[in-house]
mmCIF file of C-alpha atoms in Angstrom:
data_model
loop_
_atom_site.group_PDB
_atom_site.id
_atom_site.type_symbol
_atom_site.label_atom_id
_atom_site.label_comp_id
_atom_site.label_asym_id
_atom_site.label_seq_id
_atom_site.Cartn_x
_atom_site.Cartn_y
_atom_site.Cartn_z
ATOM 1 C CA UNK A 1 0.000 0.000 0.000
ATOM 2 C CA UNK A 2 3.070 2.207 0.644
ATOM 3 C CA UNK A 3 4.477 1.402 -2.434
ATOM 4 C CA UNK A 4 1.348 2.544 -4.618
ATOM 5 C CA UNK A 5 1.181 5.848 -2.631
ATOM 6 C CA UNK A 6 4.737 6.600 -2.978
ATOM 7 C CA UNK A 7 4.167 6.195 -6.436
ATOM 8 C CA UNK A 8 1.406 8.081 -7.044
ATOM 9 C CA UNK A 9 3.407 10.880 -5.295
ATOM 10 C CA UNK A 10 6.280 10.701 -7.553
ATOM 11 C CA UNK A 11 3.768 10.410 -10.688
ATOM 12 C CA UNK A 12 1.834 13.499 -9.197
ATOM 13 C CA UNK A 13 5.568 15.053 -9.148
ATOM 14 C CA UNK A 14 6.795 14.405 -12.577
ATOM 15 C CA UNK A 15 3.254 15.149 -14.099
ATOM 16 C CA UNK A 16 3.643 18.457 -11.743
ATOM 17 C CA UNK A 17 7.176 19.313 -13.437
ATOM 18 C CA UNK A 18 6.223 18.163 -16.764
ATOM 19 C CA UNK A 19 3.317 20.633 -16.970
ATOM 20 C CA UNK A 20 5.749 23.635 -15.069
ATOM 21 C CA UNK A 21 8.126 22.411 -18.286
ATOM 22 C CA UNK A 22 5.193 22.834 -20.989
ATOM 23 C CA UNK A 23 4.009 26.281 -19.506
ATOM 24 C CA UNK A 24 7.551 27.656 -19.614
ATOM 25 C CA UNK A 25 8.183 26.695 -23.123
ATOM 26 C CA UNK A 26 4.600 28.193 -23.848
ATOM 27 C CA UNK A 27 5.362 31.713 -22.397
ATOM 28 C CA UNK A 28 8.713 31.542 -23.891
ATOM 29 C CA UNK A 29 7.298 31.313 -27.192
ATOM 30 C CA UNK A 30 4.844 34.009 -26.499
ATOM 31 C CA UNK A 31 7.336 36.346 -25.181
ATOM 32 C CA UNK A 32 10.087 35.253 -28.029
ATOM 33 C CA UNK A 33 7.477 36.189 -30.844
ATOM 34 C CA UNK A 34 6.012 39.081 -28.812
ATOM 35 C CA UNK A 35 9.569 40.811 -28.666
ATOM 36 C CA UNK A 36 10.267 39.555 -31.990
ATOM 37 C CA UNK A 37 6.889 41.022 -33.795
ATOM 38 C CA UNK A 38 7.460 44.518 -31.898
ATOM 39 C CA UNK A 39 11.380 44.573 -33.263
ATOM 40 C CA UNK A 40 10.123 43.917 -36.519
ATOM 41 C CA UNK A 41 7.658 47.129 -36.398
ATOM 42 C CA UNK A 42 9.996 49.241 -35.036
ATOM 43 C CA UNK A 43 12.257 48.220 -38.105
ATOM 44 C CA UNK A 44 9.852 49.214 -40.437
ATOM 45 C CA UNK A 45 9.710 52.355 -38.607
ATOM 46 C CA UNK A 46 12.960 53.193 -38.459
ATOM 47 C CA UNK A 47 13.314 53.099 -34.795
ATOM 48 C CA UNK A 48 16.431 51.118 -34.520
ATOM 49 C CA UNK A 49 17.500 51.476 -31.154
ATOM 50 C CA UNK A 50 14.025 49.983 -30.266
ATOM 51 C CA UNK A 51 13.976 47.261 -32.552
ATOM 52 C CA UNK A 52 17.434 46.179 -31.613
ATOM 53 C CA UNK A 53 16.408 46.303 -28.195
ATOM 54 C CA UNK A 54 12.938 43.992 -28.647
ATOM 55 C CA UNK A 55 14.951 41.942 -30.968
ATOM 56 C CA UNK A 56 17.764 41.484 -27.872
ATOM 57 C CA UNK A 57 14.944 40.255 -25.719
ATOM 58 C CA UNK A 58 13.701 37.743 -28.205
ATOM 59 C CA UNK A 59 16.805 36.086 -28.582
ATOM 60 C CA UNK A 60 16.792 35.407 -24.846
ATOM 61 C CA UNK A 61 13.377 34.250 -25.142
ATOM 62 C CA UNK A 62 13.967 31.858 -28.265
ATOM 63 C CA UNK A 63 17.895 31.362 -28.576
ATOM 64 C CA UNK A 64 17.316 28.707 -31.662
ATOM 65 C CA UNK A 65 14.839 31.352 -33.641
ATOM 66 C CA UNK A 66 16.388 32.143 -37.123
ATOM 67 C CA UNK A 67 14.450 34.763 -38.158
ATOM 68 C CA UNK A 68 15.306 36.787 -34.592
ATOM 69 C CA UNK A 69 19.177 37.014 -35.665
ATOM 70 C CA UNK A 70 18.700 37.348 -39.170
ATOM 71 C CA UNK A 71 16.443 40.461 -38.173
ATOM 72 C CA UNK A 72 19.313 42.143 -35.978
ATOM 73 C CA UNK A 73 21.928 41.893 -39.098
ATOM 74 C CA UNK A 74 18.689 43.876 -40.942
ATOM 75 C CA UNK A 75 18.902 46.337 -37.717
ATOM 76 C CA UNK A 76 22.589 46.541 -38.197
ATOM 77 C CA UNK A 77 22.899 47.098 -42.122
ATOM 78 C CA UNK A 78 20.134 49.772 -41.683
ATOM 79 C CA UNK A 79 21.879 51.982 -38.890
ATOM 80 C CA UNK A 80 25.213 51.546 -40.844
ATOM 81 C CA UNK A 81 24.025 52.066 -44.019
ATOM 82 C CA UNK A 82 22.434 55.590 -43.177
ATOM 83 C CA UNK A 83 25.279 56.520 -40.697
ATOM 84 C CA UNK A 84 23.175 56.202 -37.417
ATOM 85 C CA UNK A 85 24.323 55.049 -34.330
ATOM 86 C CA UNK A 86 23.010 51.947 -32.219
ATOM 87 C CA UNK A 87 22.521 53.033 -28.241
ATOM 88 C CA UNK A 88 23.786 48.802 -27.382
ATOM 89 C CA UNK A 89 26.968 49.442 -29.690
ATOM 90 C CA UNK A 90 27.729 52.794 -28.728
ATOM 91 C CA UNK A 91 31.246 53.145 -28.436
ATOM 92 C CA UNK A 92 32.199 49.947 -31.362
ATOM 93 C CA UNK A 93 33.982 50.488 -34.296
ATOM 94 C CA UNK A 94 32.208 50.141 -37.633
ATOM 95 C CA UNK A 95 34.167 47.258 -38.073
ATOM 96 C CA UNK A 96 32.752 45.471 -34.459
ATOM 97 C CA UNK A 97 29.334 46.526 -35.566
ATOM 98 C CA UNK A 98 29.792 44.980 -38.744
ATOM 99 C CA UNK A 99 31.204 41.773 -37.580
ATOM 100 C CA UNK A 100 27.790 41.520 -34.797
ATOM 101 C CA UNK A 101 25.804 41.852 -37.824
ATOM 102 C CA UNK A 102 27.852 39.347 -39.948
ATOM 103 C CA UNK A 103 27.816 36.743 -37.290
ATOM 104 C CA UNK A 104 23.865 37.560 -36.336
ATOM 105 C CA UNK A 105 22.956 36.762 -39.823
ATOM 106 C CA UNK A 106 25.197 33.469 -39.961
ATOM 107 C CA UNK A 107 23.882 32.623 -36.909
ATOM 108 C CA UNK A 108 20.211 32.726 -38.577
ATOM 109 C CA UNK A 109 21.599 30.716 -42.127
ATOM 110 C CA UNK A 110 23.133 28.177 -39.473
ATOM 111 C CA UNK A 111 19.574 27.640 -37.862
ATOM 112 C CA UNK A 112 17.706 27.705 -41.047
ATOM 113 C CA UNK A 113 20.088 26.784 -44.274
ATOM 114 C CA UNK A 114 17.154 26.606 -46.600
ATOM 115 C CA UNK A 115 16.076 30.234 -46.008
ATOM 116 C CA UNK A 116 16.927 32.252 -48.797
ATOM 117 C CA UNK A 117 15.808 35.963 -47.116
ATOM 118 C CA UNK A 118 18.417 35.060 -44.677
ATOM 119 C CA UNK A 119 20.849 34.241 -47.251
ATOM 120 C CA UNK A 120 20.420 37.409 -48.619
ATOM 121 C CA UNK A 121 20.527 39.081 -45.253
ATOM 122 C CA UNK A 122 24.030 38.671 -45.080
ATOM 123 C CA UNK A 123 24.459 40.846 -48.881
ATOM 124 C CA UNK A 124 22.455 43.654 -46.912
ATOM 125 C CA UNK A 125 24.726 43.178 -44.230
ATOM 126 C CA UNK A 126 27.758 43.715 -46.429
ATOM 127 C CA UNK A 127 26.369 46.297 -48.736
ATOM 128 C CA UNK A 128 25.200 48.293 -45.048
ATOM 129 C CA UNK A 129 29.496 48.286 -43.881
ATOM 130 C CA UNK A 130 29.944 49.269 -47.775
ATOM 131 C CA UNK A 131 27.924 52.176 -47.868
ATOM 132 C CA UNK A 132 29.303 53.454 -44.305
ATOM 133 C CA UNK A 133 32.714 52.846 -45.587
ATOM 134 C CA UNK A 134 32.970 54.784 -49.056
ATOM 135 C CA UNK A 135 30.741 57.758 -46.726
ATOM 136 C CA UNK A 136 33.485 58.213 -44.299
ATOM 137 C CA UNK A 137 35.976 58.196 -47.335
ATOM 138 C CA UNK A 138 34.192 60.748 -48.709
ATOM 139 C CA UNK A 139 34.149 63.275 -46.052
ATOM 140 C CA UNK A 140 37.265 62.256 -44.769
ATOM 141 C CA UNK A 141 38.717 63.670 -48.530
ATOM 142 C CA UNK A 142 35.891 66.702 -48.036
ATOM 143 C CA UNK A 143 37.669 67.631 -44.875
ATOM 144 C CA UNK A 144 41.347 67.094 -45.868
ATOM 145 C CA UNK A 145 40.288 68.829 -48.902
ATOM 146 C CA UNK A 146 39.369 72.830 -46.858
ATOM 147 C CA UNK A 147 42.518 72.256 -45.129
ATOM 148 C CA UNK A 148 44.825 75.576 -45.598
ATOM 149 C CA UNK A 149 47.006 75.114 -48.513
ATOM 150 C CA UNK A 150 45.449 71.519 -49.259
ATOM 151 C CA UNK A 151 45.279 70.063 -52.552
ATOM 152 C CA UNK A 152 42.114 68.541 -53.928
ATOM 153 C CA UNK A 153 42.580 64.839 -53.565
ATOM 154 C CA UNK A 154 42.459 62.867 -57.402
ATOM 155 C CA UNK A 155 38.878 61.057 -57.708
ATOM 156 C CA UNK A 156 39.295 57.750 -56.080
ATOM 157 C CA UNK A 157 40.054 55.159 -59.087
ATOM 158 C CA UNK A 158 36.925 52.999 -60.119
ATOM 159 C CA UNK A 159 38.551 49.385 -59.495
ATOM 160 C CA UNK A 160 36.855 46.919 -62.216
ATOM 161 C CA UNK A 161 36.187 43.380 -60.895
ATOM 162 C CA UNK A 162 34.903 41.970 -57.358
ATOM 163 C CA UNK A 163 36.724 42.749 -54.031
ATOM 164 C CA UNK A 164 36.099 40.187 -51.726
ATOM 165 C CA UNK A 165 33.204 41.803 -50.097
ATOM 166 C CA UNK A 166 31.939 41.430 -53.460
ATOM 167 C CA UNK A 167 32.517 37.690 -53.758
ATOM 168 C CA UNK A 168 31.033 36.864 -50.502
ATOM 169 C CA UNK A 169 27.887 38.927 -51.480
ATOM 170 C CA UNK A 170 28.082 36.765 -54.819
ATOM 171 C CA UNK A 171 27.737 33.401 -53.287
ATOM 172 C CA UNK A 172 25.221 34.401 -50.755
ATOM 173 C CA UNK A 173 23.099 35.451 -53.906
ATOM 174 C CA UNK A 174 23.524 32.689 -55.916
ATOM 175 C CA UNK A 175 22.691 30.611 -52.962
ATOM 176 C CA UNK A 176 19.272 32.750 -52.487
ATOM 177 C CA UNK A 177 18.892 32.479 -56.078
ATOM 178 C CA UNK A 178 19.353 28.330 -55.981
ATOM 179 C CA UNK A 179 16.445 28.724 -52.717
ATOM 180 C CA UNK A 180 14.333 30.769 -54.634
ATOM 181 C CA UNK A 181 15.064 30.412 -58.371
ATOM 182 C CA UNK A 182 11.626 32.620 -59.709
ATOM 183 C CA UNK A 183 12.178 35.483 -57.453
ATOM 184 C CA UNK A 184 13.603 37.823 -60.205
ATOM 185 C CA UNK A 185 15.322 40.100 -57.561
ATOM 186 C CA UNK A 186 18.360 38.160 -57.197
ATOM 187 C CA UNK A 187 18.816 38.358 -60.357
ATOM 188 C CA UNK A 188 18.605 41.954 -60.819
ATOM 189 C CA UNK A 189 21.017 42.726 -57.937
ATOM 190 C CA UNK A 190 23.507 40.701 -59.885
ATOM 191 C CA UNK A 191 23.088 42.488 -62.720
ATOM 192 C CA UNK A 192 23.535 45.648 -60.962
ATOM 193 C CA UNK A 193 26.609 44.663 -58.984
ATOM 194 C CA UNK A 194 28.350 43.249 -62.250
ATOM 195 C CA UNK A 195 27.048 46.516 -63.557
ATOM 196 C CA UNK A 196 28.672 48.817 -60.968
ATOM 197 C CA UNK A 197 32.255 46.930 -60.840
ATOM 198 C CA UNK A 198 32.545 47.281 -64.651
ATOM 199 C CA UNK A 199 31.581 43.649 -65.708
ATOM 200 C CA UNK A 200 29.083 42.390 -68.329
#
């Protein structure tokens, strides 16, 4: 008779943590998507700071949720691209905020290999530390340029062919392009890149 009782108890028990278990991976989900759906608004509003923030919190909800990390390389490539600062980065190099970006979005393709918008995250990602580069050239030879008895600086030289920026952009592409072959964009941004670097 013991025996049964102690048994029931330790069935009572497990079905006790089992359910504790179930609910925790419920609200987890809730919160992850909650945080998640709110970053992605305040991406499409341009708030970064905010979206960055909500997307920080899902990833602590959901640690194994692609689409989280693919959206912070989005957050990343947008601030970078258009010069803005993030508050959580403040005080990184473009070069750091790059790399959290980079290594967001690989983290997403790692998750979820057959998701071409993630592959594809990674080109933003690049073409975000691109943009901020060639800006800060620019007013770096705008200022050098009003110094007293400077010389304006020769046009930088168009290089023809891909850089290796280029080439990684490339094969994330083409690796979108395999995921999704009838999505025409791909395709275009190819043409455009091949375009810009002087290649038919």
């Amino acid at each position: 008779m013991r025996q049964r009782g102690a048994g029931r108890i330790l069935f009572g028990a497990a079905l006790l943590v089992a359910l504790a278990l179930d609910t925790m991976s419920g609200i987890a989900k809730v919160a992850g998507f909650h945080h998640r759906h709110e970053g992605e608004l305040a991406l499409s509003r341009a708030e970064l700071d905010s979206a960055f923030a909500h997307l920080a919190s899902a990833q602590r909800w959901q640690p194994g949720d692609s689409p989280t990390f693919v959206l912070v390389g989005r957050v990343i490539s947008q601030a970078q691209a258009n010069g803005l600062p993030l508050e959580a980065l403040e005080g990184h190099r473009a070069t750091d905020e790059f790399g959290v970006g980079a290594a967001s979005v690989i983290q997403g393709i790692a998750l979820s290999p057959a998701d071409a918008f993630a592959w594809f995250a990674l080109v933003d990602v690049y073409e975000g530390f691109r943009t901020a580069r060639v800006r800060y050239q620019a007013m770096k030879r705008a200022g050098e340029a009003v110094l007293p008895g400077a010389q304006a600086a020769p046009p930088p030289v168009k290089a023809v062919g891909l850089d290796a920026e280029d080439q990684v952009s490339v094969a994330a592409t083409l690796q979108a392009l395999e995921l999704e072959p009838n999505f025409y964009f791909y395709r275009d941004y190819l043409a455009k890149l091949y375009w810009d670097r002087g290649l038919e």
